[in-house]
XYZ file of C-alpha atoms in Angstrom:
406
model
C -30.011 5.048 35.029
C -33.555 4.322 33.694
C -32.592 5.196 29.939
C -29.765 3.100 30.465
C -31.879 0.061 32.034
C -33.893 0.598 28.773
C -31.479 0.516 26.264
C -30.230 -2.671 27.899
C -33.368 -3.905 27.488
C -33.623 -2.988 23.956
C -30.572 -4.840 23.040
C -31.486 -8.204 24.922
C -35.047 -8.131 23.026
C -33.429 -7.868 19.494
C -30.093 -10.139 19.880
C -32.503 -12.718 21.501
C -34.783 -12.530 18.626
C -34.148 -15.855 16.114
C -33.424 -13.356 13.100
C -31.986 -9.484 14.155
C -33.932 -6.800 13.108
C -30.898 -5.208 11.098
C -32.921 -1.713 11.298
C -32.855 -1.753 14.992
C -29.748 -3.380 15.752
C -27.932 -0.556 13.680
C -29.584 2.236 15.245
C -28.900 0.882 18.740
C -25.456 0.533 17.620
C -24.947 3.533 16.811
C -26.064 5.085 19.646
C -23.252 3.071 21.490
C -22.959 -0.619 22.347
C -22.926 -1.525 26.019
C -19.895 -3.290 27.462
C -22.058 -5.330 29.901
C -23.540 -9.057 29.031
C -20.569 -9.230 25.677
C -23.473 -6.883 23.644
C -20.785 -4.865 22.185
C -19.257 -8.079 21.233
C -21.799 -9.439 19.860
C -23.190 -6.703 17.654
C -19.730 -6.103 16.281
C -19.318 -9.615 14.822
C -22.484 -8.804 12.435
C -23.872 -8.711 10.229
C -22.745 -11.422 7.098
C -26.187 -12.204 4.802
C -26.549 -15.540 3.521
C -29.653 -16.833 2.412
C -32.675 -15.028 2.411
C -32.216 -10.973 1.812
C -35.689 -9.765 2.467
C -35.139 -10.000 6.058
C -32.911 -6.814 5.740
C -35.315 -4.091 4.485
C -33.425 -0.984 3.181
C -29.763 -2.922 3.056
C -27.280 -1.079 1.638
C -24.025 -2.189 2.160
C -22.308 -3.769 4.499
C -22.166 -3.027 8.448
C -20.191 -3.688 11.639
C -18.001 -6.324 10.535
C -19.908 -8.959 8.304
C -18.805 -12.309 10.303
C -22.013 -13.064 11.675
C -25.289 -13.630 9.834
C -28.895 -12.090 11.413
C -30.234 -15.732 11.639
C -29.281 -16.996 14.948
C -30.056 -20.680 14.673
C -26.583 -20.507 11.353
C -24.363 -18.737 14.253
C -22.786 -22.351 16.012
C -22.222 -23.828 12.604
C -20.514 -20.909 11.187
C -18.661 -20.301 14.123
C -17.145 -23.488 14.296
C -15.931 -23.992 10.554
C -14.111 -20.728 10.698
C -12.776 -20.884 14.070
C -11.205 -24.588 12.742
C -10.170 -22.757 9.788
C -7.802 -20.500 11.913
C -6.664 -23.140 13.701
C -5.469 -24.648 9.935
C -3.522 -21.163 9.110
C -1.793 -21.068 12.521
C -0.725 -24.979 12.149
C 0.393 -24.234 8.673
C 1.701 -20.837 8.632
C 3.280 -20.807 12.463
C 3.855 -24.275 14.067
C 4.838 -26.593 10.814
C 7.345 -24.229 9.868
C 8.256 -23.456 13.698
C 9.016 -27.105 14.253
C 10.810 -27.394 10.902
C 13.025 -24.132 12.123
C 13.906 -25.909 15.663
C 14.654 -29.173 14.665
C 16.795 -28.023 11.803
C 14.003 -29.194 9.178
C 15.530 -31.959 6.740
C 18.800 -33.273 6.066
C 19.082 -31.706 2.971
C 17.553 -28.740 3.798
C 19.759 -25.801 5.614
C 20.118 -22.075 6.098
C 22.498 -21.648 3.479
C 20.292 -23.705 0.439
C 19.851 -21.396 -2.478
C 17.426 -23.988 -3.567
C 14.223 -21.265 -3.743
C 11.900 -23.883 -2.231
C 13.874 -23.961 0.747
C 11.904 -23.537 4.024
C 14.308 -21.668 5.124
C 14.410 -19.529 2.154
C 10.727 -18.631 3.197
C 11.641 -18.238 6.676
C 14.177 -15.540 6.497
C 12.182 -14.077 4.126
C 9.234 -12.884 6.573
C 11.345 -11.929 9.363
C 11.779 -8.869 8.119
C 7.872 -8.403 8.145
C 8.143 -9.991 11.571
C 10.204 -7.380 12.925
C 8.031 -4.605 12.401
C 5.111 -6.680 13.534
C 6.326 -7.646 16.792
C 7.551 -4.123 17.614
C 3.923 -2.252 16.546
C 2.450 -4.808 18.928
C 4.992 -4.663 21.617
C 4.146 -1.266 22.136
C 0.322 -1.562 21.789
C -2.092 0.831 23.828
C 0.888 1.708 26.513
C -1.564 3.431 28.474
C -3.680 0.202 29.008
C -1.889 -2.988 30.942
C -4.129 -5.435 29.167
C -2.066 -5.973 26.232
C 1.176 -7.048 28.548
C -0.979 -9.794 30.491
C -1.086 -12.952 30.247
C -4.094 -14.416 28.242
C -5.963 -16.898 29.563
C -6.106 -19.123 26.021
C -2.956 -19.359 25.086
C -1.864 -21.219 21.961
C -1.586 -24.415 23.518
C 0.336 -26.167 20.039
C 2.899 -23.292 20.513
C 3.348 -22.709 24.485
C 3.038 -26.393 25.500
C 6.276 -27.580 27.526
C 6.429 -30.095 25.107
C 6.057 -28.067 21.624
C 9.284 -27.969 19.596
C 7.910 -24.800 17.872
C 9.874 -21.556 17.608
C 7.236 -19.018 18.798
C 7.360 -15.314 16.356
C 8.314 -13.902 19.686
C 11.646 -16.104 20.315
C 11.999 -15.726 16.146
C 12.723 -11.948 16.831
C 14.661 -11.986 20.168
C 16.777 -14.627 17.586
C 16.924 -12.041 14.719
C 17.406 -8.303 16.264
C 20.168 -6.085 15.632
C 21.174 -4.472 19.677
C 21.911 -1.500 16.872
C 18.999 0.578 16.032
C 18.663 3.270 12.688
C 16.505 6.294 12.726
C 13.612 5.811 11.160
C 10.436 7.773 10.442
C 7.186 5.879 9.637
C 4.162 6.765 7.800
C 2.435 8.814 10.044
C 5.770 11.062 10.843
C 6.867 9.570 14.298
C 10.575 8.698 14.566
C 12.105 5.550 16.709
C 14.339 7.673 18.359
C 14.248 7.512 22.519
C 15.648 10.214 24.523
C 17.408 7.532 26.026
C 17.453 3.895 24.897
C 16.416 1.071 27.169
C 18.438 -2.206 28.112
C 17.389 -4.866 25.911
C 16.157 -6.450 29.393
C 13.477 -4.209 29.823
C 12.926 -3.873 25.516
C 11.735 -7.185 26.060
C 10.243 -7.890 29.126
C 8.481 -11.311 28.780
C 6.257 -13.362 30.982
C 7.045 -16.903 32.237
C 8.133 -19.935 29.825
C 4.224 -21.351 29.352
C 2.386 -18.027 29.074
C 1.587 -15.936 26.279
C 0.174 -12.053 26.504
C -1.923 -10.633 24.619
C -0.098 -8.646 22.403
C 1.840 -11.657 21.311
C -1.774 -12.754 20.052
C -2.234 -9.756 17.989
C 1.236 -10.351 16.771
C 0.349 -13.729 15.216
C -3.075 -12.515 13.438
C -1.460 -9.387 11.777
C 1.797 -12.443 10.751
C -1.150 -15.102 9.294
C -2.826 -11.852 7.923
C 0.748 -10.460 6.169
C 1.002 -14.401 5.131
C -2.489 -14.937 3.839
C -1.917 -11.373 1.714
C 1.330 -11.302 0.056
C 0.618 -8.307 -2.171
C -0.245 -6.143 0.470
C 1.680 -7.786 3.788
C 1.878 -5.854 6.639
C 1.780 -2.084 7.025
C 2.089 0.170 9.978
C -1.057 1.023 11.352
C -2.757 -2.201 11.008
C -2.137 -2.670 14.643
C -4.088 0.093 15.354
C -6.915 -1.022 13.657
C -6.648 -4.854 15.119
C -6.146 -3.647 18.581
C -9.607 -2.521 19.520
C -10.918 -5.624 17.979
C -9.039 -7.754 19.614
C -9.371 -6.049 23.214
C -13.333 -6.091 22.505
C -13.505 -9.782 21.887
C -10.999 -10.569 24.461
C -12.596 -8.819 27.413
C -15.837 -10.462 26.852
C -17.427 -11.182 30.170
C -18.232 -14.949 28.683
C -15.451 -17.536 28.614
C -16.899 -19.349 25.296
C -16.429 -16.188 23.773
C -12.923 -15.205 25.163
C -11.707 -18.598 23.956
C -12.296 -17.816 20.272
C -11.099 -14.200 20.536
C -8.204 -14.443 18.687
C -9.500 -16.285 15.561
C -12.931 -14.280 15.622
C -10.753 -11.166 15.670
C -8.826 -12.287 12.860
C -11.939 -12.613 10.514
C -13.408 -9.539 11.614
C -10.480 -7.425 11.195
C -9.706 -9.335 7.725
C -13.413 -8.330 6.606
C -12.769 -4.684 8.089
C -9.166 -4.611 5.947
C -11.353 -5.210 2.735
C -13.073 -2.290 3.349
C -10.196 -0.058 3.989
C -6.974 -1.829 2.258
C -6.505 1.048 -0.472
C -5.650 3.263 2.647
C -3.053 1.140 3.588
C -1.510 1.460 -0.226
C 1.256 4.082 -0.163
C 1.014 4.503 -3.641
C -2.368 5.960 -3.227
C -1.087 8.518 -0.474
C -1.351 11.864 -2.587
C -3.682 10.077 -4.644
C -7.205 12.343 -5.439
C -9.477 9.302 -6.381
C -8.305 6.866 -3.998
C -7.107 5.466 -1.059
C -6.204 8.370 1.853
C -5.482 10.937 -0.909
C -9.202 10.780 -1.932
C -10.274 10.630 1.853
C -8.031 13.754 3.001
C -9.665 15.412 -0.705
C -12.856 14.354 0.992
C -12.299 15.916 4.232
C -11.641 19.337 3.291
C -14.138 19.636 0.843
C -16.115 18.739 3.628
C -15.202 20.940 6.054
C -14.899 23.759 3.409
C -19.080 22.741 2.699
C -19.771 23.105 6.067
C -17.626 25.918 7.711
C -15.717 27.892 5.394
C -14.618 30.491 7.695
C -12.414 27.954 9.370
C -11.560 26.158 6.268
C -10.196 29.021 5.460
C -8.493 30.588 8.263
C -6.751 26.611 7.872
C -6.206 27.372 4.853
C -4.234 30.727 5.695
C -2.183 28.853 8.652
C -0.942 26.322 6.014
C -2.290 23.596 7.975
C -2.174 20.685 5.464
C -4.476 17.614 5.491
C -1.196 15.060 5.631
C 0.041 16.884 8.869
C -3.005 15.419 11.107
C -6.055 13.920 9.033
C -3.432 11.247 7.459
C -3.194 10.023 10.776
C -7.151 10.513 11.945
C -8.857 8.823 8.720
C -5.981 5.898 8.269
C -6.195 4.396 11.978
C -10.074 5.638 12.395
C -9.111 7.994 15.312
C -7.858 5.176 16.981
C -4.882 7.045 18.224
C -6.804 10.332 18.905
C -8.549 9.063 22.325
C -8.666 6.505 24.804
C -9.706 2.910 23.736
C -12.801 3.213 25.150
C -13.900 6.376 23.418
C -12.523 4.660 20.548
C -14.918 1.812 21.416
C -17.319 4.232 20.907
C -16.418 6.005 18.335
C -16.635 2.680 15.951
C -19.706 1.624 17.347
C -20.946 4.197 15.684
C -18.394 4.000 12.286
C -19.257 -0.267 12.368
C -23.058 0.621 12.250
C -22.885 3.544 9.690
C -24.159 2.713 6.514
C -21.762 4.994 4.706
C -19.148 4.528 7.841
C -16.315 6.054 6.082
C -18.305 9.515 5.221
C -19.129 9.754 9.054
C -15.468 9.307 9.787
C -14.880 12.694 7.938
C -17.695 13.630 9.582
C -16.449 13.243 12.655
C -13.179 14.624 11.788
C -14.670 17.799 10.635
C -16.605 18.267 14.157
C -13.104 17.456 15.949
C -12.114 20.817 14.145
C -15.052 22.731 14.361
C -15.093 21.853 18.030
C -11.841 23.675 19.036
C -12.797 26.239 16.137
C -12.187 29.596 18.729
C -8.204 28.035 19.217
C -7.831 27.548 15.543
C -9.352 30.948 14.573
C -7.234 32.441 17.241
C -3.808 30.904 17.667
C -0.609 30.795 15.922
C 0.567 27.898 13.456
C 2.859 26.122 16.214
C 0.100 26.208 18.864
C -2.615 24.973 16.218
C -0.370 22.371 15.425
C 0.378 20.941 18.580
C -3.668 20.705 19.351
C -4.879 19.286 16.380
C -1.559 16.640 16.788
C -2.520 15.608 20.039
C -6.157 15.595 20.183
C -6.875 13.403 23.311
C -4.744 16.520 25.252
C -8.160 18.561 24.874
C -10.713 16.844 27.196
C -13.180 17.400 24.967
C -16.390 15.593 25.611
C -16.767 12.973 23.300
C -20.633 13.010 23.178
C -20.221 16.728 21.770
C -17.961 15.427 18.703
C -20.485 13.084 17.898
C -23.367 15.370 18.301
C -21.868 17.867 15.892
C -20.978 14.905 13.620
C -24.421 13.588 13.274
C -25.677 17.643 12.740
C -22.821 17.814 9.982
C -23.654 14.104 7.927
């Protein structure tokens, strides 16, 4: 409890400082950001250099997620102009066009107009994007209830009892098929139910007026998709926005909580710069690039470091694509509960080289069940390295044996 008083401590000393010590604030970081007093919050939204350089000694690179700059007194100003500048992409990307949809836009103008410049033409365009979107989110962290509640700062140009604007939500309940193909996405899980719900309960929603949380998630990764036309959306990028967005929103300090969703939005766009080649399915089985490079990475890694069991993985056939594909493109996100994953990317965000630790960490997941792997059968290997959070194995461990292996 004393340690823990002290590292507390620590972190109120620094982030009260007028300029961060970036040294510090990355190795506290690191060692795990504390929920209490919005720290982890906080520290996540840095570290964007403008200005002045010197103050970061040894800078290499960028880390956390770059929206937030180490001098304290710039934080209000450049706060507010991006926060309004969300507020422009949702007016002009979600509510014009949303009140053009529901009041059946101009005279002239019509579902049917071939004319290319129709905004209708552009609205039946995304909805295919939209689809996948708003099921991704739907079923968001179904272990965790906070995603299905009601957030307590709604869109108020969208909800209002007043607004004429089509919400993405009522878009899809407009668009869906009640028939449903099998399909099997990029990480290898079908959308096939052993028994398919009533559309009811598919899409239970809260009261006329309200507007959870997941339905906020929806409409970043839509302005993202929007704002990004080469890339759009891709599976997984819910994954990656989740955390985020759970992290700002469960900040114990209402000014904060208010701005989640747009401070979200510019720290997961800054994250997505980092990491859009993995999201390129070109680059899949690609060696220099994107997740082909990474999973090329990996095992090279793991060969460096433990070749017995690189080996022994070797002899089970145990490819890369069967499990890292997963691990490396969502950052674990999927291999533990969200707050181990909290964890887990405090120490990622505050990595100077955040990407090598991620193998790093990978390689210790392995090496940590390395008596299963050595002695088990293909199926049962399989099955453990699949479904990871099944093991109960102490996270503090995986990271101990990821900071021996970096």
């Amino acid at each position: 409890m004393a340690a823990y008083k002290a590292r507390l401590k620590a972190f109120e000393d620094n982030l009260n400082n007028e300029k961060i010590d970036l040294k510090i604030l990355r190795k506290l970081c690191f060692n795990g950001c504390p929920y209490e007093h919005g720290y982890r919050s906080t520290c996540w939204k840095f570290v964007y250099i403008i200005g002045d350089i010197s103050i970061c000694i040894n800078f290499a690179g960028y880390i956390l997620l770059n929206y937030l700059p180490l001098d304290v007194s710039q934080w209000k100003e450049i706060l507010q102009k991006q926060r309004k500048l969300y507020t422009h992409f949702v007016d002009e990307m979600i509510v014009e066009p949303g009140t053009k949809a529901s009041a059946g836009s101009q005279v002239d103008d019509h579902p049917l107009n071939p004319n290319p410049d129709s905004n209708w033409g552009a609205f039946f365009k995304d909805n295919d994007m939209l689809l996948q979107i708003d099921k991704d989110c739907r079923r968001l962290c179904p272990d965790l209830f906070f995603f299905q509640k009601a957030t307590e700062y709604p869109c108020k140009e969208i909800i209002h009892a007043d607004s004429r604007v089509e919400t993405l939500r009522k878009r899809v309940e407009h668009c869906v098929l009640q028939s449903e193909s099998l399909q099997v996405d990029r990480f290898g899980k079908s959308n096939m139910r052993a028994t398919r719900r009533k559309a009811s309960e598919e899409y239970m929603l809260l009261p006329d007026g309200q507007e959870a949380h997941w339905e906020v998630v929806e409409r970043i990764l839509f302005i993202y998709a929007k704002l990004n036309p080469g890339q759009g959306y891709v599976q997984g990028m819910n994954e990656i926005l989740g955390p985020i967005y759970y992290t700002f929103a469960s900040d114990p300090r209402s000014e904060c909580k208010e701005f989640a969703e747009a401070d979200s939005f510019f720290c997961f766009t800054n994250l997505m710069a980092e990491i859009r080649d993995i999201f390129i399915k070109t680059l899949d089985f690609d060696v220099e690039c994107g997740i082909g490079s990474m999973m090329t990475k990996f095992s090279d890694k793991l060969k460096d470091k433990d070749e017995f069991l690189y080996n022994r993985i070797q002899e089970l056939d145990l490819k890369p694509q069967f499990y890292a594909f997963r691990w490396l493109t969502l950052l674990l996100s999927q291999e533990f509960p969200l707050p181990d994953v909290l964890r887990i990317w405090d120490s990622l965000f505050a990595d100077e080289n955040r990407f090598n630790f991620l193998i790093c960490i990978c390689c210790a997941m392995l090496m940590v069940v390395r008596d299963e792997i050595l002695n088990e059968d293909f199926p049962t290997v399989m099955k453990l390295v699949q479904n990871f959070q099944t093991s109960k194995i102490d996270l503090h461990l995986i990271l101990s044996k990821a900071v021996d292996i970096r």
